[in-house]
CSV table of C-alpha atoms in Angstrom, one decimal:
chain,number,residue,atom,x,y,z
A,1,UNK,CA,191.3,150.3,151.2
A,2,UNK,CA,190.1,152.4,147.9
A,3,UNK,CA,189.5,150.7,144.9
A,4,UNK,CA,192.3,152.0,142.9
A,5,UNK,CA,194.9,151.0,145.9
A,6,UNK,CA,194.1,147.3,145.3
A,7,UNK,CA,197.0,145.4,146.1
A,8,UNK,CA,196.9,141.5,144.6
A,9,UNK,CA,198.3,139.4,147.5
A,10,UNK,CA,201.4,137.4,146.8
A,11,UNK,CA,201.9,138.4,142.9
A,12,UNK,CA,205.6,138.0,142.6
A,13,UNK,CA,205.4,134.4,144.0
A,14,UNK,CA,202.8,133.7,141.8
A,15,UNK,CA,203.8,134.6,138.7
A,16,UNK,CA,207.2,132.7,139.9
A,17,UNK,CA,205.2,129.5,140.0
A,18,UNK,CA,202.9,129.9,137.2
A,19,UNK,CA,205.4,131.4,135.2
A,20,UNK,CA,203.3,132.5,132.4
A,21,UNK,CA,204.6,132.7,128.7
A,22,UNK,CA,203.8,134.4,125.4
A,23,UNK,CA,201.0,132.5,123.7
A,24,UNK,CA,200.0,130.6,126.9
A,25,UNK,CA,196.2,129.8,127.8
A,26,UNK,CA,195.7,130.5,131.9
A,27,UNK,CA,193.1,130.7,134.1
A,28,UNK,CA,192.4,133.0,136.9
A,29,UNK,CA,189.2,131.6,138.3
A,30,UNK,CA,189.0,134.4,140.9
A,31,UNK,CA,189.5,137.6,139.2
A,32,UNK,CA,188.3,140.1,141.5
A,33,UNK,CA,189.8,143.6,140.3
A,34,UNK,CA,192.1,141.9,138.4
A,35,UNK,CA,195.6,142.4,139.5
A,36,UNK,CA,196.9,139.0,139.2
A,37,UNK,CA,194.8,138.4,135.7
A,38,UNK,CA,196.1,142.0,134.3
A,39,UNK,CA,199.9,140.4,135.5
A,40,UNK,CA,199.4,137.1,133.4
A,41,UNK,CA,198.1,139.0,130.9
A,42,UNK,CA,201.1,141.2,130.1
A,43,UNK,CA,203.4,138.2,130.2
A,44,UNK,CA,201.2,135.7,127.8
A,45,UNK,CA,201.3,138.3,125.0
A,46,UNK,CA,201.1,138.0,122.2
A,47,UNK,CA,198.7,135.2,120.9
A,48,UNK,CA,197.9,134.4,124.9
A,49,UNK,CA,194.4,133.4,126.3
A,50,UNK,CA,193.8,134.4,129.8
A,51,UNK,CA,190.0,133.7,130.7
A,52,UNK,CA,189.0,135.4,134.0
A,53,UNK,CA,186.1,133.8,135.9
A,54,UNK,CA,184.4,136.1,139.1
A,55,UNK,CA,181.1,135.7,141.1
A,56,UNK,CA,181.0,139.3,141.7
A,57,UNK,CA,179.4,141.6,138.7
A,58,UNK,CA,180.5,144.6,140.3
A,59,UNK,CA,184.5,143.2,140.4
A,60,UNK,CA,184.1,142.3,136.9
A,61,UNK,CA,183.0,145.7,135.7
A,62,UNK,CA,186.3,147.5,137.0
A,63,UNK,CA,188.9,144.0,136.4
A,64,UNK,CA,187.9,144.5,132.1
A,65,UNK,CA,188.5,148.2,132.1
A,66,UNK,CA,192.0,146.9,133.4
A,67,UNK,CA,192.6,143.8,131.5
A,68,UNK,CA,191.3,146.0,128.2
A,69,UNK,CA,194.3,148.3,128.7
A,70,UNK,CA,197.0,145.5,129.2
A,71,UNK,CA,195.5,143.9,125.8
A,72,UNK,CA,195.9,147.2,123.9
A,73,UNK,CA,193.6,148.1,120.9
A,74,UNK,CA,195.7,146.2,118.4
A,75,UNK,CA,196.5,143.6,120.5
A,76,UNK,CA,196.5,140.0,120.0
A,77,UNK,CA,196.7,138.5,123.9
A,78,UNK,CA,193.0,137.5,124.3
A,79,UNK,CA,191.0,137.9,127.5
A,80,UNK,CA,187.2,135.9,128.3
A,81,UNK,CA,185.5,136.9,131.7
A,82,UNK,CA,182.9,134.5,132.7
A,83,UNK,CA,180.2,135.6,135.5
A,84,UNK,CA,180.4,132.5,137.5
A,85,UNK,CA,181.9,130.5,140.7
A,86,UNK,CA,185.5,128.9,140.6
A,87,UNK,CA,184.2,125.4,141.1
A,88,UNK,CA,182.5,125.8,137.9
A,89,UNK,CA,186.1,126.3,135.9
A,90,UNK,CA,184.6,123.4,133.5
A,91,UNK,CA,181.3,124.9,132.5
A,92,UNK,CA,183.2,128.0,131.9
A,93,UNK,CA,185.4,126.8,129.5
A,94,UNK,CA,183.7,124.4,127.7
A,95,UNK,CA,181.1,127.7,127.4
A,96,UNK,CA,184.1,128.8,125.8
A,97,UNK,CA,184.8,126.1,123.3
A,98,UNK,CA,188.6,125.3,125.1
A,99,UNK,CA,188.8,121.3,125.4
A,100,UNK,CA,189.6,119.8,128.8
A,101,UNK,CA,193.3,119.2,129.0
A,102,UNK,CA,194.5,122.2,127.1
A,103,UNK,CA,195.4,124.9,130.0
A,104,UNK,CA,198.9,125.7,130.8
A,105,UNK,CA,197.7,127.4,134.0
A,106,UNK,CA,195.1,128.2,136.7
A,107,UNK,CA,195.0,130.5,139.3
A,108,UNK,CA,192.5,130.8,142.3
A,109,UNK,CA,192.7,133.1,145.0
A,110,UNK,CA,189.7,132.0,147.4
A,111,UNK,CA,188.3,134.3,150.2
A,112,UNK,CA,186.8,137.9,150.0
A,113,UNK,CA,188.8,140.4,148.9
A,114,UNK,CA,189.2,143.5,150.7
A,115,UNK,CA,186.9,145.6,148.7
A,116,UNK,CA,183.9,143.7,149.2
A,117,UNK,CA,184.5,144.3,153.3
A,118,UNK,CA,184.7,147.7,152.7
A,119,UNK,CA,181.4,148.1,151.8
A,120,UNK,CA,179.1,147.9,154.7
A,121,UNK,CA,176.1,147.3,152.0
A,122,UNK,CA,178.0,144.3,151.2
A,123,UNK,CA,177.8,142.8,154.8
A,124,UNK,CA,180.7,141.4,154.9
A,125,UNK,CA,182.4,143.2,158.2
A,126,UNK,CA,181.7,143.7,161.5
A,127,UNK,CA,183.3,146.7,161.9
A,128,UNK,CA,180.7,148.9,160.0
A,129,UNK,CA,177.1,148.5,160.3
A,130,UNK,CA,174.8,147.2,157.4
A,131,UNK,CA,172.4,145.1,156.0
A,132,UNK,CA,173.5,141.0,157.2
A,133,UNK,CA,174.9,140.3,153.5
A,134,UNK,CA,177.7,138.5,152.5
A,135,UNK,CA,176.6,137.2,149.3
A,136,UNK,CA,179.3,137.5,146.5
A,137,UNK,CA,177.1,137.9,144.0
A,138,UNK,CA,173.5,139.9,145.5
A,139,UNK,CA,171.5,138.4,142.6
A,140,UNK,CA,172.0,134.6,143.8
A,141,UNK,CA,171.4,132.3,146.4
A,142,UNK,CA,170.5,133.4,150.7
A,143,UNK,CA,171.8,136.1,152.7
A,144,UNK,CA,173.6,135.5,155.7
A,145,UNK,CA,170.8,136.6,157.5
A,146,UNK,CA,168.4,133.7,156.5
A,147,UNK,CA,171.2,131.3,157.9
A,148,UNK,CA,171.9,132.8,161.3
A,149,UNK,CA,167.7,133.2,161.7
A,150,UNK,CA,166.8,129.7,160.0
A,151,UNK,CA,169.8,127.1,161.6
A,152,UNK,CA,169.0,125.5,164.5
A,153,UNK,CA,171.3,126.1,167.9
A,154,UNK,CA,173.2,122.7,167.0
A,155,UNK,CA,174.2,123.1,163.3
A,156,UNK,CA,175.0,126.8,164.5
A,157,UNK,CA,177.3,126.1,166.6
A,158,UNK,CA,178.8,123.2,164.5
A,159,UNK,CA,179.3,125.2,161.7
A,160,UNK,CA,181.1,128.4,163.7
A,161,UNK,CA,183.1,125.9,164.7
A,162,UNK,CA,184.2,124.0,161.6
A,163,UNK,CA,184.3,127.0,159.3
A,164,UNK,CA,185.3,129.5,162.0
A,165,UNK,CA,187.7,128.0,164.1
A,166,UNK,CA,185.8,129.3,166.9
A,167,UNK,CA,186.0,127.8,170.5
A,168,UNK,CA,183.1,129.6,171.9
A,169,UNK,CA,180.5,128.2,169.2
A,170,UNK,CA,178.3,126.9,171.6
A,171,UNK,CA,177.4,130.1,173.6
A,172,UNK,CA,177.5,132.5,170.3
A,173,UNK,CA,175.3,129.7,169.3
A,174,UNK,CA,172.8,130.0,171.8
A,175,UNK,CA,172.8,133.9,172.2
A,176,UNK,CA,171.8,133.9,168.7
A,177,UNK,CA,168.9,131.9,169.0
A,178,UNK,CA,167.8,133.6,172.6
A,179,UNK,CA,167.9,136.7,170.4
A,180,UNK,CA,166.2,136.2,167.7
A,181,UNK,CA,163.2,134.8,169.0
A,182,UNK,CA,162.3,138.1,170.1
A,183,UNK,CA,163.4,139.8,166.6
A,184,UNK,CA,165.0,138.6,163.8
A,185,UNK,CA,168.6,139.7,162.9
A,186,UNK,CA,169.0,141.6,160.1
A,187,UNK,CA,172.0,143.5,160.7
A,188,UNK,CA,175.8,143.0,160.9
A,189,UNK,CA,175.8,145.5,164.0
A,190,UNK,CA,173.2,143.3,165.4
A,191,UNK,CA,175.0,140.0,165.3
A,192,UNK,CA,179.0,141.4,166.2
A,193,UNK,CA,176.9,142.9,169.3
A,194,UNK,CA,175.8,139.3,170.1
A,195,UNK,CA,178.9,137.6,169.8
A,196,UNK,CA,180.6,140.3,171.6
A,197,UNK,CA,178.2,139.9,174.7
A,198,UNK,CA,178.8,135.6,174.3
A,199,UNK,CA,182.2,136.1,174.1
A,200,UNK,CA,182.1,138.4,177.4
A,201,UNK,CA,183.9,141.7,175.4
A,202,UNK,CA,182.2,145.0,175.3
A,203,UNK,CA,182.1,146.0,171.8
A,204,UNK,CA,184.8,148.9,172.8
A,205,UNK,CA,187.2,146.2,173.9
A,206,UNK,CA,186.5,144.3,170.9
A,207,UNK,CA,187.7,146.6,168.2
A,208,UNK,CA,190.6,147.1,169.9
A,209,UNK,CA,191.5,143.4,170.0
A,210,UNK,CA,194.4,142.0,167.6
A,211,UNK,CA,191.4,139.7,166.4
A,212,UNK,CA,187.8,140.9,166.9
A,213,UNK,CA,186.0,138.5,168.6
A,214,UNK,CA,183.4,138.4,165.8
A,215,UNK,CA,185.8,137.7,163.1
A,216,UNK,CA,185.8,133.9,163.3
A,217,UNK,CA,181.9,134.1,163.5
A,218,UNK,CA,181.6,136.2,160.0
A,219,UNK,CA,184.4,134.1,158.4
A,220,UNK,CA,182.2,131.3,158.8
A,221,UNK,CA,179.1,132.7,157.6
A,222,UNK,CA,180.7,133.7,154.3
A,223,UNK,CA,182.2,130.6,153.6
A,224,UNK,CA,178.4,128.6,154.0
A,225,UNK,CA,176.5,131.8,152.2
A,226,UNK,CA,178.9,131.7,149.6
A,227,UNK,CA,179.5,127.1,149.2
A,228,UNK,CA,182.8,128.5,149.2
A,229,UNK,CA,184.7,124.7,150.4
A,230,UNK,CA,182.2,123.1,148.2
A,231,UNK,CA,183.3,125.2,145.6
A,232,UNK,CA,187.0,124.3,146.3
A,233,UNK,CA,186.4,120.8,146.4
A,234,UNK,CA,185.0,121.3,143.1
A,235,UNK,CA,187.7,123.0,141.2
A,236,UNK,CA,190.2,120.5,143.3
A,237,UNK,CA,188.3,118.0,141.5
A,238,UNK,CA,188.3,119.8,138.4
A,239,UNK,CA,192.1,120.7,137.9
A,240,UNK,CA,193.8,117.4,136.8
A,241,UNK,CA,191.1,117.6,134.1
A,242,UNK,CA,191.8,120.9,133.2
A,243,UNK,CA,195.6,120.9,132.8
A,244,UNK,CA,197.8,120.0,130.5
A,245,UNK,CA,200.8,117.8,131.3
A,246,UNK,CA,202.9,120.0,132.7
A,247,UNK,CA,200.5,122.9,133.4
A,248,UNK,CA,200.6,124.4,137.0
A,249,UNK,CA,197.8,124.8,139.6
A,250,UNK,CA,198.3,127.5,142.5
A,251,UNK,CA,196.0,128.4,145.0
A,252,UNK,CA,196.2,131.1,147.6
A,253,UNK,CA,194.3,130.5,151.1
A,254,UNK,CA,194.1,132.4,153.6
A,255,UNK,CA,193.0,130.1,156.6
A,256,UNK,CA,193.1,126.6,157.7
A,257,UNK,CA,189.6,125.4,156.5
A,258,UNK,CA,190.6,126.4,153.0
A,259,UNK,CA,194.3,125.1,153.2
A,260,UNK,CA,193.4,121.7,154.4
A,261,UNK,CA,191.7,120.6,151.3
A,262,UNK,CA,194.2,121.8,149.0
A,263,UNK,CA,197.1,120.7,150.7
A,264,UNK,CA,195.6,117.1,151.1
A,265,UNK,CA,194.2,117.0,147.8
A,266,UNK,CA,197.5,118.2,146.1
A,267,UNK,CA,199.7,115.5,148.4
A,268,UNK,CA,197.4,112.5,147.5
A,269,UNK,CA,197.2,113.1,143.7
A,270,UNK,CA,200.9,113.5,143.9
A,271,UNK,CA,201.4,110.3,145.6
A,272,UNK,CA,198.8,108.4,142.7
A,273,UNK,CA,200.9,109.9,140.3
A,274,UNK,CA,198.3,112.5,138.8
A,275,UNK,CA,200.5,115.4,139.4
A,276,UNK,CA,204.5,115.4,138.6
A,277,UNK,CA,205.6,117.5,141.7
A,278,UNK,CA,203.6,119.7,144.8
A,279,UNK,CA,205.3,122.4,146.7
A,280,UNK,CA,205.1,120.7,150.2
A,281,UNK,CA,205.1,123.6,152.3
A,282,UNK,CA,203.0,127.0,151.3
A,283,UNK,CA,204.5,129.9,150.5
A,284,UNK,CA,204.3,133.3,152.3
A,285,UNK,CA,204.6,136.5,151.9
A,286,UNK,CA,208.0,138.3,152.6
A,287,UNK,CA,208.6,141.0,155.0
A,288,UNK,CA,208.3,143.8,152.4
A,289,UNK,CA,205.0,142.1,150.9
A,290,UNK,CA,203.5,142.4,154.6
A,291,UNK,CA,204.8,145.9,155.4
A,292,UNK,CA,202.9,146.9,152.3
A,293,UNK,CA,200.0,144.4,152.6
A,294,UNK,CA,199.1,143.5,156.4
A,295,UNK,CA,196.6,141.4,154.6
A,296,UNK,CA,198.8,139.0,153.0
A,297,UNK,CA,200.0,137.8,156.7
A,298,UNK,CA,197.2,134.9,156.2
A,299,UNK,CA,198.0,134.2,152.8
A,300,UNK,CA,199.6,130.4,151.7
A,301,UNK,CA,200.2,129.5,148.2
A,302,UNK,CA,200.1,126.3,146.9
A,303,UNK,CA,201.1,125.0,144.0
A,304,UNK,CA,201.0,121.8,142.0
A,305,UNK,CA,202.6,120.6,138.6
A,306,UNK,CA,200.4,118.1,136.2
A,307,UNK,CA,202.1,114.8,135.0
């Protein structure tokens, strides 16, 4: 998918939960390209606040160039963009000088957005070959590479199988270690050849499958390069903080390691009385959405209104 083509994933339902009005602060603490934040922004005009937090430099660069035209050269909506991670939403705005308890909205849309797969230097896919990447942001923290060379078989395997959903964690597990003792692996080719051969598909077999057989094995790299459930936990923790009474959290997930947290964490603090009202079940996208957006099939939104 070309940059320009970026489609945000559920925006309609979105904006139908959050329902952003003129002079409104709200928080999009995953901006990427900025199609939801450029959406809220329009609508919180004038005298709105939106501030727009993204670990990737490179997805902030084009998201202001968008936001900058919503906003106008007159005009008096207000954007901030704050080079950070969502669990960090409270750093960001204090960083700002906007008190705790103040924010009408917030908006997170966690996983990797399909630009960052399409760029095999980012090492996100197994479909193209590159350098064994996945870092959000290149400047911080350990490529995936150090992980799948530095874990040992157990934690491996553990890990594919909590983050990944993946049944065969065991033998990917120990292919990957068999492998590189002889030579470290560097390369995305490299390691969807590996789980290909533990998974017993030829690689020819495996692109053709409905799910590649590597998929569940890069999902859960990402997430542990990236703290990305850590992170969650964090801005989980973060929200009732955040919002004012009657300000609206909505999160958009996109498998069941991301969903379980919010949907848990959204019930309980309902139940203590925290929040006012929780959507119990997510919502999806519509038949057009998906015809449009095969990507949004995975997508659940959640949403949850402060007392």
């Amino acid at each position: 998918m070309k940059r320009d083509l970026h489609i945000p994933v559920l925006l309609k339902q979105v904006l139908e939960v959050l329902d952003p009005k003129p002079g409104q602060t709200i928080v999009d603490c995953t901006l990427g390209l900025g199609g939801h934040a450029a959406a809220i922004l329009e609508r919180i005009k004038p005298d709105g606040r939106l501030i727009a937090i993204d670990i990737d430099p490179s997805n902030i660069i084009e998201a202001r160039v968008k936001l900058q035209k919503v906003k106008g050269r007159e005009g008096t909506v207000r954007f901030d963009i704050v080079h950070d991670n969502f669990g960090n939403i409270e750093k960001a705005l204090g960083g700002l000088g906007i008190a705790l308890g103040s924010v009408d909205g917030v908006l997170a849309d966690i996983g990797v957005a399909s630009t960052q797969i399409d760029d095999p230097e980012r090492g996100f896919s197994y479909r193209k070959p590159g350098p064994l990447d996945m870092r959000m942001d290149p400047s911080r923290g350990e490529p995936a590479s150090a992980i799948v060379n530095r874990m040992t078989e157990q934690d491996l395997a553990d890990a594919l199988y909590e983050l990944g959903d993946e049944e065969d964690s065991k033998e990917i597990a120990r292919l990957i270690v068999k492998r590189r003792a002889k030579q470290p692996i560097t390369r995305t080719e490299e390691l969807m050849a590996i789980v290909c051969e533990a998974r017993d598909f030829t690689i020819e077999r495996g692109m053709g499958a409905k799910l590649h057989p590597a998929a569940r094995t890069f999902q859960a790299l990402r997430i542990m390069v990236n703290h990305e459930l850590s992170n969650l936990d964090n801005l989980l923790d973060a929200l009732p903080r955040v919002l004012k009474p009657g300000g609206i959290a909505a999160i958009i997930t996109f498998h069941s390691g991301e969903d379980r947290p919010v949907k848990h964490a959204f019930r309980d603090l309902f139940r203590a009385g925290v929040y006012a009202a929780d959507g119990r079940d997510p919502i999806v996208a519509d038949e057009a959405e998906l015809k449009e957006n095969p990507r949004a099939g995975s997508a659940k939104l959640r949403w949850a209104k402060k007392a």
